[in-house]
mmCIF file of C-alpha atoms in Angstrom:
data_model
loop_
_atom_site.group_PDB
_atom_site.id
_atom_site.type_symbol
_atom_site.label_atom_id
_atom_site.label_comp_id
_atom_site.label_asym_id
_atom_site.label_seq_id
_atom_site.Cartn_x
_atom_site.Cartn_y
_atom_site.Cartn_z
ATOM 1 C CA MET A 1 -10.736 16.488 -19.749
ATOM 2 C CA ALA A 2 -10.188 17.493 -23.382
ATOM 3 C CA TRP A 3 -7.402 14.915 -23.622
ATOM 4 C CA ALA A 4 -9.582 12.191 -22.090
ATOM 5 C CA GLU A 5 -12.695 12.919 -24.164
ATOM 6 C CA PRO A 6 -11.719 10.955 -27.322
ATOM 7 C CA HIS A 7 -11.200 7.846 -25.198
ATOM 8 C CA VAL A 8 -14.329 8.239 -23.089
ATOM 9 C CA GLY A 9 -16.792 9.740 -25.566
ATOM 10 C CA ARG A 10 -19.333 12.503 -25.136
ATOM 11 C CA PRO A 11 -21.342 13.319 -23.165
ATOM 12 C CA PHE A 12 -19.972 12.207 -19.795
ATOM 13 C CA THR A 13 -20.472 13.301 -16.221
ATOM 14 C CA VAL A 14 -17.553 14.178 -13.962
ATOM 15 C CA THR A 15 -17.417 13.424 -10.229
ATOM 16 C CA ASP A 16 -14.545 14.387 -7.939
ATOM 17 C CA ALA A 17 -13.239 11.133 -6.472
ATOM 18 C CA SER A 18 -10.149 12.563 -4.762
ATOM 19 C CA HIS A 19 -9.036 11.290 -1.374
ATOM 20 C CA PRO A 20 -9.139 13.764 1.551
ATOM 21 C CA ARG A 21 -5.603 15.041 1.080
ATOM 22 C CA THR A 22 -4.284 17.943 -0.977
ATOM 23 C CA SER A 23 -2.048 15.777 -3.188
ATOM 24 C CA SER A 24 -4.966 13.640 -4.409
ATOM 25 C CA ARG A 25 -6.610 14.628 -7.714
ATOM 26 C CA ILE A 26 -8.887 11.948 -9.151
ATOM 27 C CA TRP A 27 -12.091 12.270 -11.174
ATOM 28 C CA GLN A 28 -14.657 9.645 -12.108
ATOM 29 C CA LEU A 29 -15.869 9.929 -15.701
ATOM 30 C CA GLU A 30 -19.178 8.303 -16.656
ATOM 31 C CA PRO A 31 -20.360 8.381 -20.278
ATOM 32 C CA ASP A 32 -23.953 7.617 -21.208
ATOM 33 C CA ASN A 33 -23.145 4.016 -22.156
ATOM 34 C CA GLY A 34 -22.753 3.035 -18.474
ATOM 35 C CA ALA A 35 -18.987 2.586 -18.499
ATOM 36 C CA ARG A 36 -16.791 4.149 -15.792
ATOM 37 C CA PHE A 37 -13.311 5.598 -16.052
ATOM 38 C CA TYR A 38 -10.935 7.375 -13.701
ATOM 39 C CA LEU A 39 -8.720 10.295 -14.604
ATOM 40 C CA LYS A 40 -5.840 10.622 -12.153
ATOM 41 C CA ALA A 41 -3.364 13.486 -11.975
ATOM 42 C CA SER A 42 -0.284 12.158 -10.164
ATOM 43 C CA PRO A 43 1.136 14.270 -7.316
ATOM 44 C CA SER A 44 4.660 14.214 -8.782
ATOM 45 C CA GLY A 45 6.655 13.135 -11.787
ATOM 46 C CA ALA A 46 8.159 10.268 -9.795
ATOM 47 C CA ALA A 47 4.734 9.000 -8.724
ATOM 48 C CA PHE A 48 3.491 9.231 -12.320
ATOM 49 C CA ALA A 49 6.475 7.236 -13.608
ATOM 50 C CA ARG A 50 6.099 4.558 -10.923
ATOM 51 C CA GLU A 51 2.385 4.052 -11.489
ATOM 52 C CA ARG A 52 2.671 4.109 -15.274
ATOM 53 C CA LEU A 53 5.420 1.476 -15.088
ATOM 54 C CA ALA A 54 3.228 -0.705 -12.879
ATOM 55 C CA TYR A 55 0.286 -0.544 -15.275
ATOM 56 C CA LEU A 56 2.469 -1.274 -18.300
ATOM 57 C CA THR A 57 4.569 -4.111 -16.880
ATOM 58 C CA ALA A 58 3.081 -5.709 -13.760
ATOM 59 C CA VAL A 59 -0.654 -5.088 -13.536
ATOM 60 C CA PRO A 60 -1.474 -7.300 -16.573
ATOM 61 C CA ALA A 61 -0.065 -10.252 -14.611
ATOM 62 C CA LEU A 62 -2.800 -9.844 -11.993
ATOM 63 C CA GLY A 63 -5.456 -11.063 -14.398
ATOM 64 C CA SER A 64 -8.742 -9.830 -15.807
ATOM 65 C CA HIS A 65 -10.782 -7.529 -13.533
ATOM 66 C CA ARG A 66 -8.098 -7.721 -10.838
ATOM 67 C CA ALA A 67 -6.985 -4.089 -11.264
ATOM 68 C CA PRO A 68 -7.782 -1.031 -13.379
ATOM 69 C CA GLN A 69 -6.355 -1.050 -16.887
ATOM 70 C CA LEU A 70 -4.342 1.831 -18.337
ATOM 71 C CA ILE A 71 -6.043 3.357 -21.367
ATOM 72 C CA ASP A 72 -3.612 6.202 -21.957
ATOM 73 C CA SER A 73 -1.171 8.474 -20.133
ATOM 74 C CA HIS A 74 -0.118 12.117 -20.561
ATOM 75 C CA PRO A 75 3.382 12.884 -19.193
ATOM 76 C CA GLY A 76 2.911 16.631 -19.591
ATOM 77 C CA GLN A 77 -0.157 16.586 -17.343
ATOM 78 C CA LEU A 78 1.111 13.695 -15.182
ATOM 79 C CA ALA A 79 -2.247 12.146 -16.060
ATOM 80 C CA LEU A 80 -3.402 8.540 -16.200
ATOM 81 C CA LEU A 81 -6.699 7.466 -17.753
ATOM 82 C CA LEU A 82 -7.867 4.179 -16.237
ATOM 83 C CA THR A 83 -10.763 1.791 -16.451
ATOM 84 C CA ALA A 84 -12.741 1.261 -13.258
ATOM 85 C CA ALA A 85 -12.059 -2.035 -11.503
ATOM 86 C CA PRO A 86 -15.136 -3.799 -10.099
ATOM 87 C CA GLY A 87 -15.938 -3.693 -6.402
ATOM 88 C CA GLU A 88 -16.015 -1.401 -3.378
ATOM 89 C CA PRO A 89 -13.147 -0.467 -1.026
ATOM 90 C CA VAL A 90 -12.709 -3.245 1.517
ATOM 91 C CA LYS A 91 -12.334 -0.801 4.382
ATOM 92 C CA THR A 92 -15.887 0.484 3.780
ATOM 93 C CA LEU A 93 -17.614 -2.915 3.695
ATOM 94 C CA PRO A 94 -19.128 -4.832 6.646
ATOM 95 C CA LEU A 95 -17.674 -8.246 5.842
ATOM 96 C CA SER A 96 -18.421 -11.566 7.505
ATOM 97 C CA ALA A 97 -15.532 -13.570 8.946
ATOM 98 C CA ASP A 98 -15.605 -15.893 5.934
ATOM 99 C CA GLU A 99 -15.555 -12.946 3.531
ATOM 100 C CA GLN A 100 -12.620 -11.369 5.375
ATOM 101 C CA ARG A 101 -10.600 -14.557 5.112
ATOM 102 C CA ALA A 102 -11.424 -14.799 1.401
ATOM 103 C CA VAL A 103 -10.379 -11.167 0.895
ATOM 104 C CA TYR A 104 -7.050 -11.674 2.633
ATOM 105 C CA GLU A 105 -6.300 -14.932 0.858
ATOM 106 C CA GLN A 106 -6.934 -13.322 -2.530
ATOM 107 C CA ALA A 107 -4.890 -10.272 -1.463
ATOM 108 C CA GLY A 108 -1.985 -12.586 -0.707
ATOM 109 C CA ALA A 109 -2.279 -14.254 -4.115
ATOM 110 C CA LEU A 110 -2.460 -10.931 -5.967
ATOM 111 C CA THR A 111 0.482 -9.544 -3.992
ATOM 112 C CA ALA A 112 2.529 -12.601 -4.950
ATOM 113 C CA ARG A 113 1.636 -12.182 -8.628
ATOM 114 C CA LEU A 114 2.629 -8.533 -8.499
ATOM 115 C CA HIS A 115 5.953 -9.357 -6.849
ATOM 116 C CA GLN A 116 6.708 -12.084 -9.376
ATOM 117 C CA ALA A 117 5.931 -9.773 -12.311
ATOM 118 C CA GLY A 118 8.556 -7.164 -11.443
ATOM 119 C CA GLU A 119 12.153 -8.364 -11.200
ATOM 120 C CA ALA A 120 14.561 -6.163 -9.236
ATOM 121 C CA THR A 121 17.833 -6.401 -11.149
ATOM 122 C CA GLY A 122 20.673 -3.988 -11.848
ATOM 123 C CA ASP A 123 19.998 -0.507 -10.500
ATOM 124 C CA ARG A 124 16.620 -1.668 -9.225
ATOM 125 C CA TYR A 125 18.322 -4.307 -7.112
ATOM 126 C CA GLU A 126 20.629 -1.713 -5.587
ATOM 127 C CA GLU A 127 17.625 0.494 -4.813
ATOM 128 C CA ALA A 128 15.783 -2.445 -3.258
ATOM 129 C CA VAL A 129 18.622 -3.541 -0.971
ATOM 130 C CA GLY A 130 19.123 0.069 0.128
ATOM 131 C CA SER A 131 15.505 0.416 1.204
ATOM 132 C CA PHE A 132 16.101 -0.742 4.799
ATOM 133 C CA GLU A 133 18.831 1.853 5.253
ATOM 134 C CA GLU A 134 16.510 4.584 3.966
ATOM 135 C CA ALA A 135 13.730 3.417 6.285
ATOM 136 C CA ALA A 136 16.082 3.477 9.278
ATOM 137 C CA GLY A 137 17.207 6.998 8.392
ATOM 138 C CA ARG A 138 13.626 8.246 8.115
ATOM 139 C CA ALA A 139 12.802 6.657 11.472
ATOM 140 C CA ARG A 140 15.598 8.533 13.223
ATOM 141 C CA GLU A 141 14.272 11.765 11.703
ATOM 142 C CA ASP A 142 10.765 10.872 12.894
ATOM 143 C CA VAL A 143 12.058 10.236 16.409
ATOM 144 C CA ALA A 144 13.644 13.683 16.421
ATOM 145 C CA ARG A 145 10.418 15.252 15.136
ATOM 146 C CA ALA A 146 8.286 13.369 17.618
ATOM 147 C CA GLY A 147 10.265 14.630 20.602
ATOM 148 C CA LYS A 148 8.184 14.341 23.764
ATOM 149 C CA LEU A 149 5.338 12.654 21.901
ATOM 150 C CA LEU A 150 7.349 9.464 22.366
ATOM 151 C CA ARG A 151 7.605 7.885 25.783
ATOM 152 C CA PRO A 152 11.140 6.766 26.705
ATOM 153 C CA ASN A 153 10.419 3.070 26.140
ATOM 154 C CA GLU A 154 8.767 3.858 22.778
ATOM 155 C CA ARG A 155 11.762 5.923 21.722
ATOM 156 C CA ASP A 156 14.121 3.109 22.692
ATOM 157 C CA LEU A 157 12.028 0.599 20.750
ATOM 158 C CA VAL A 158 12.059 2.659 17.551
ATOM 159 C CA LEU A 159 15.793 3.422 17.675
ATOM 160 C CA GLU A 160 16.603 -0.228 18.436
ATOM 161 C CA SER A 161 14.382 -1.253 15.521
ATOM 162 C CA ALA A 162 16.115 1.201 13.163
ATOM 163 C CA ASP A 163 19.505 -0.190 14.177
ATOM 164 C CA GLY A 164 18.292 -3.781 14.027
ATOM 165 C CA LEU A 165 16.893 -3.345 10.534
ATOM 166 C CA LEU A 166 20.397 -2.657 9.241
ATOM 167 C CA ARG A 167 21.579 -5.999 10.616
ATOM 168 C CA VAL A 168 18.784 -8.200 9.250
ATOM 169 C CA GLY A 169 20.761 -9.423 6.274
ATOM 170 C CA GLU A 170 19.601 -10.553 2.850
ATOM 171 C CA VAL A 171 15.862 -10.907 2.212
ATOM 172 C CA PRO A 172 13.842 -11.434 -1.002
ATOM 173 C CA VAL A 173 13.495 -8.268 -3.090
ATOM 174 C CA CYS A 174 11.143 -7.370 -5.927
ATOM 175 C CA LEU A 175 8.967 -4.475 -7.121
ATOM 176 C CA ILE A 176 6.279 -3.913 -4.487
ATOM 177 C CA HIS A 177 2.863 -2.246 -4.525
ATOM 178 C CA GLY A 178 4.026 0.259 -1.933
ATOM 179 C CA ASP A 179 0.677 0.930 -0.228
ATOM 180 C CA ASN A 180 -0.746 -2.555 0.114
ATOM 181 C CA ARG A 181 -3.716 -2.359 2.490
ATOM 182 C CA PRO A 182 -7.520 -2.654 2.514
ATOM 183 C CA ARG A 183 -8.122 0.944 1.429
ATOM 184 C CA ASN A 184 -6.492 -0.023 -1.891
ATOM 185 C CA TRP A 185 -8.380 -3.292 -2.262
ATOM 186 C CA LEU A 186 -11.771 -3.529 -3.986
ATOM 187 C CA TRP A 187 -14.104 -6.419 -3.164
ATOM 188 C CA SER A 188 -16.836 -7.448 -5.569
ATOM 189 C CA ARG A 189 -19.515 -9.291 -3.621
ATOM 190 C CA GLN A 190 -21.253 -10.226 -6.839
ATOM 191 C CA ASP A 191 -18.482 -12.626 -7.836
ATOM 192 C CA SER A 192 -16.380 -12.761 -4.633
ATOM 193 C CA ARG A 193 -13.358 -11.279 -6.361
ATOM 194 C CA LEU A 194 -10.672 -8.872 -5.167
ATOM 195 C CA ALA A 195 -8.918 -6.169 -7.168
ATOM 196 C CA LEU A 196 -5.926 -3.952 -6.341
ATOM 197 C CA ILE A 197 -5.762 -0.213 -7.056
ATOM 198 C CA ASP A 198 -3.390 2.763 -6.606
ATOM 199 C CA PHE A 199 0.077 1.758 -7.779
ATOM 200 C CA GLU A 200 1.891 5.073 -7.381
ATOM 201 C CA GLY A 201 4.073 3.534 -4.658
ATOM 202 C CA TYR A 202 5.327 0.780 -7.025
ATOM 203 C CA ARG A 203 9.069 0.505 -6.461
ATOM 204 C CA PRO A 204 12.007 -1.842 -5.874
ATOM 205 C CA ALA A 205 12.150 -2.949 -2.228
ATOM 206 C CA PRO A 206 12.246 -6.008 -0.005
ATOM 207 C CA ALA A 207 9.026 -7.974 -0.506
ATOM 208 C CA VAL A 208 8.263 -7.827 3.218
ATOM 209 C CA GLU A 209 7.759 -4.060 3.025
ATOM 210 C CA ASP A 210 4.437 -4.725 1.291
ATOM 211 C CA LEU A 211 3.181 -6.404 4.477
ATOM 212 C CA VAL A 212 3.874 -3.640 7.009
ATOM 213 C CA HIS A 213 0.456 -1.951 6.892
ATOM 214 C CA LEU A 214 -1.181 -5.352 7.273
ATOM 215 C CA ALA A 215 0.960 -6.368 10.247
ATOM 216 C CA ALA A 216 0.204 -3.062 11.956
ATOM 217 C CA GLY A 217 -3.505 -3.357 11.143
ATOM 218 C CA ALA A 218 -5.800 -6.354 10.798
ATOM 219 C CA TRP A 219 -3.141 -9.013 11.412
ATOM 220 C CA SER A 220 -2.473 -7.686 14.901
ATOM 221 C CA LYS A 221 -6.157 -8.132 15.771
ATOM 222 C CA ASP A 222 -6.922 -11.367 13.931
ATOM 223 C CA PRO A 223 -4.059 -13.812 13.238
ATOM 224 C CA ALA A 224 -6.422 -15.836 11.030
ATOM 225 C CA LEU A 225 -6.253 -13.036 8.451
ATOM 226 C CA ARG A 226 -2.459 -13.244 8.483
ATOM 227 C CA ASP A 227 -2.688 -17.002 7.907
ATOM 228 C CA ALA A 228 -5.170 -16.489 5.060
ATOM 229 C CA PHE A 229 -2.952 -13.887 3.384
ATOM 230 C CA LEU A 230 0.188 -16.023 3.609
ATOM 231 C CA HIS A 231 -1.737 -19.035 2.288
ATOM 232 C CA GLY A 232 -2.624 -16.989 -0.787
ATOM 233 C CA PHE A 233 0.892 -15.533 -0.885
ATOM 234 C CA GLY A 234 2.152 -19.049 -1.439
ATOM 235 C CA ARG A 235 5.044 -19.120 0.999
ATOM 236 C CA PRO A 236 5.813 -18.452 4.652
ATOM 237 C CA LEU A 237 7.988 -15.509 5.594
ATOM 238 C CA THR A 238 11.647 -16.329 6.098
ATOM 239 C CA GLY A 239 13.091 -15.892 9.571
ATOM 240 C CA ARG A 240 14.831 -12.708 8.485
ATOM 241 C CA GLU A 241 11.619 -11.374 6.979
ATOM 242 C CA GLN A 242 9.776 -11.996 10.241
ATOM 243 C CA VAL A 243 12.387 -10.037 12.173
ATOM 244 C CA ALA A 244 12.420 -7.260 9.572
ATOM 245 C CA LEU A 245 8.629 -7.025 9.632
ATOM 246 C CA ARG A 246 8.625 -6.382 13.362
ATOM 247 C CA TYR A 247 11.268 -3.677 12.992
ATOM 248 C CA LEU A 248 9.436 -2.082 10.050
ATOM 249 C CA THR A 249 6.171 -2.097 11.983
ATOM 250 C CA ALA A 250 7.807 -0.087 14.788
ATOM 251 C CA LEU A 251 9.194 2.381 12.244
ATOM 252 C CA ASP A 252 5.795 2.719 10.591
ATOM 253 C CA ALA A 253 4.228 3.412 13.993
ATOM 254 C CA VAL A 254 6.493 6.370 14.802
ATOM 255 C CA SER A 255 5.820 7.770 11.332
ATOM 256 C CA GLY A 256 2.088 7.463 12.014
ATOM 257 C CA LEU A 257 2.470 9.117 15.394
ATOM 258 C CA VAL A 258 4.171 12.153 13.847
ATOM 259 C CA ARG A 259 1.704 12.398 10.963
ATOM 260 C CA GLY A 260 -1.256 11.951 13.299
ATOM 261 C CA HIS A 261 -0.043 14.749 15.549
ATOM 262 C CA ASP A 262 0.717 17.096 12.646
ATOM 263 C CA SER A 263 -2.698 16.548 11.059
ATOM 264 C CA ASP A 264 -4.739 16.298 14.276
ATOM 265 C CA ASP A 265 -5.725 12.772 13.262
ATOM 266 C CA ASP A 266 -6.730 11.062 16.499
ATOM 267 C CA PHE A 267 -7.309 7.710 14.782
ATOM 268 C CA LEU A 268 -3.819 7.631 13.259
ATOM 269 C CA THR A 269 -2.268 8.650 16.565
ATOM 270 C CA ALA A 270 -4.197 6.013 18.524
ATOM 271 C CA ARG A 271 -3.279 3.276 16.044
ATOM 272 C CA ALA A 272 0.404 4.221 16.291
ATOM 273 C CA ARG A 273 0.241 4.145 20.093
ATOM 274 C CA ARG A 274 -1.473 0.752 20.019
ATOM 275 C CA THR A 275 1.167 -0.694 17.683
ATOM 276 C CA LEU A 276 4.053 0.558 19.808
ATOM 277 C CA SER A 277 2.383 -0.799 22.942
ATOM 278 C CA LEU A 278 1.894 -4.248 21.405
ATOM 279 C CA LEU A 279 5.505 -4.388 20.199
ATOM 280 C CA ILE A 280 6.783 -3.418 23.635
ATOM 281 C CA GLN A 281 4.644 -6.127 25.232
ATOM 282 C CA GLU A 282 6.004 -8.711 22.799
ATOM 283 C CA GLY A 283 9.613 -7.837 23.602
ATOM 284 C CA ARG A 284 12.620 -8.114 21.316
ATOM 285 C CA PRO A 285 12.488 -10.496 18.333
#
C-alpha cells in the first residue's frame, strides 16, 4: 500500500477484491477523486512475469478501455498496480440474447488482437509447439488421480484424446490469454463494450487453447455464440484446430473432474461430467 500510495494519492479506501481461492490477492483502491485502481499480488514469480509482459507488450493493442492499464509494477512484491477497466463480469450479468451475441463477437475480436500482438518465435515457438505434449502428460496424470471417479468409457475417451492430441500436427501458435472465458470479461452496458482482464496465464501456445473454456461452456449450449465469437475472431478454425479443440476439451473435463472432487465443488464436477457425456455422444472426430 505504501508503494501504491504515490500513484493513487491519499486518502483512499481499500476493499478486498480477491477471488475465492487462497492464491488470489487483489485489492480495490478508491481515492476521493472517484478513480478506481487494483493492486494485485501475483501468486508466483512466473505469473507476475507473464502478466507484466502482457500489459507491457500486448494489452495496448486491444485499444482504449478494452483492458486495465499497467501503472507500475514491483518485482520484489510481485505486485501490479492497474487501472480499473469499465464494466461488470459477464458471468454475473443477466444478458439478453442480442447482448450475449455482441459480447461473444467482441470477445472474438479482442482475442484475435491479443494473439496478433504477441509473436511466438525462437524459444517461445518451441514452448508453444510443446504445449500439446504437456497437456497430454497432465491429462494422463489426471486420469491416474481420478481413479474410479472416471467411468470406463470416460477414461478411454480422455486417454484417446491425450494420444490423439500428439498426432494433430501443426496448428497456428501465438501468445494466448490463458484463461479466456466470461469470468475474465467485463461488459459495459453503458456503451456496449467488452474488456478483458487477468492476464497471468499469458504464454506461448497454440491459438486454439484460448478457446477450450468456451467450447466446454457456452458454445456447447448455444452454437450461435460460437458463430458470433468466430465472426469477431476473423477466421474459421482450421481442420486440425477443430480436432485439437475436441481433444483439449476432453482433457479440460478430466482436470475439472479432479479439481471438483478435491474441492467439493459440485458445479465443477457436474460441468466436467456433462462435457465428457457430450463428447462421448458425439463420437470420435
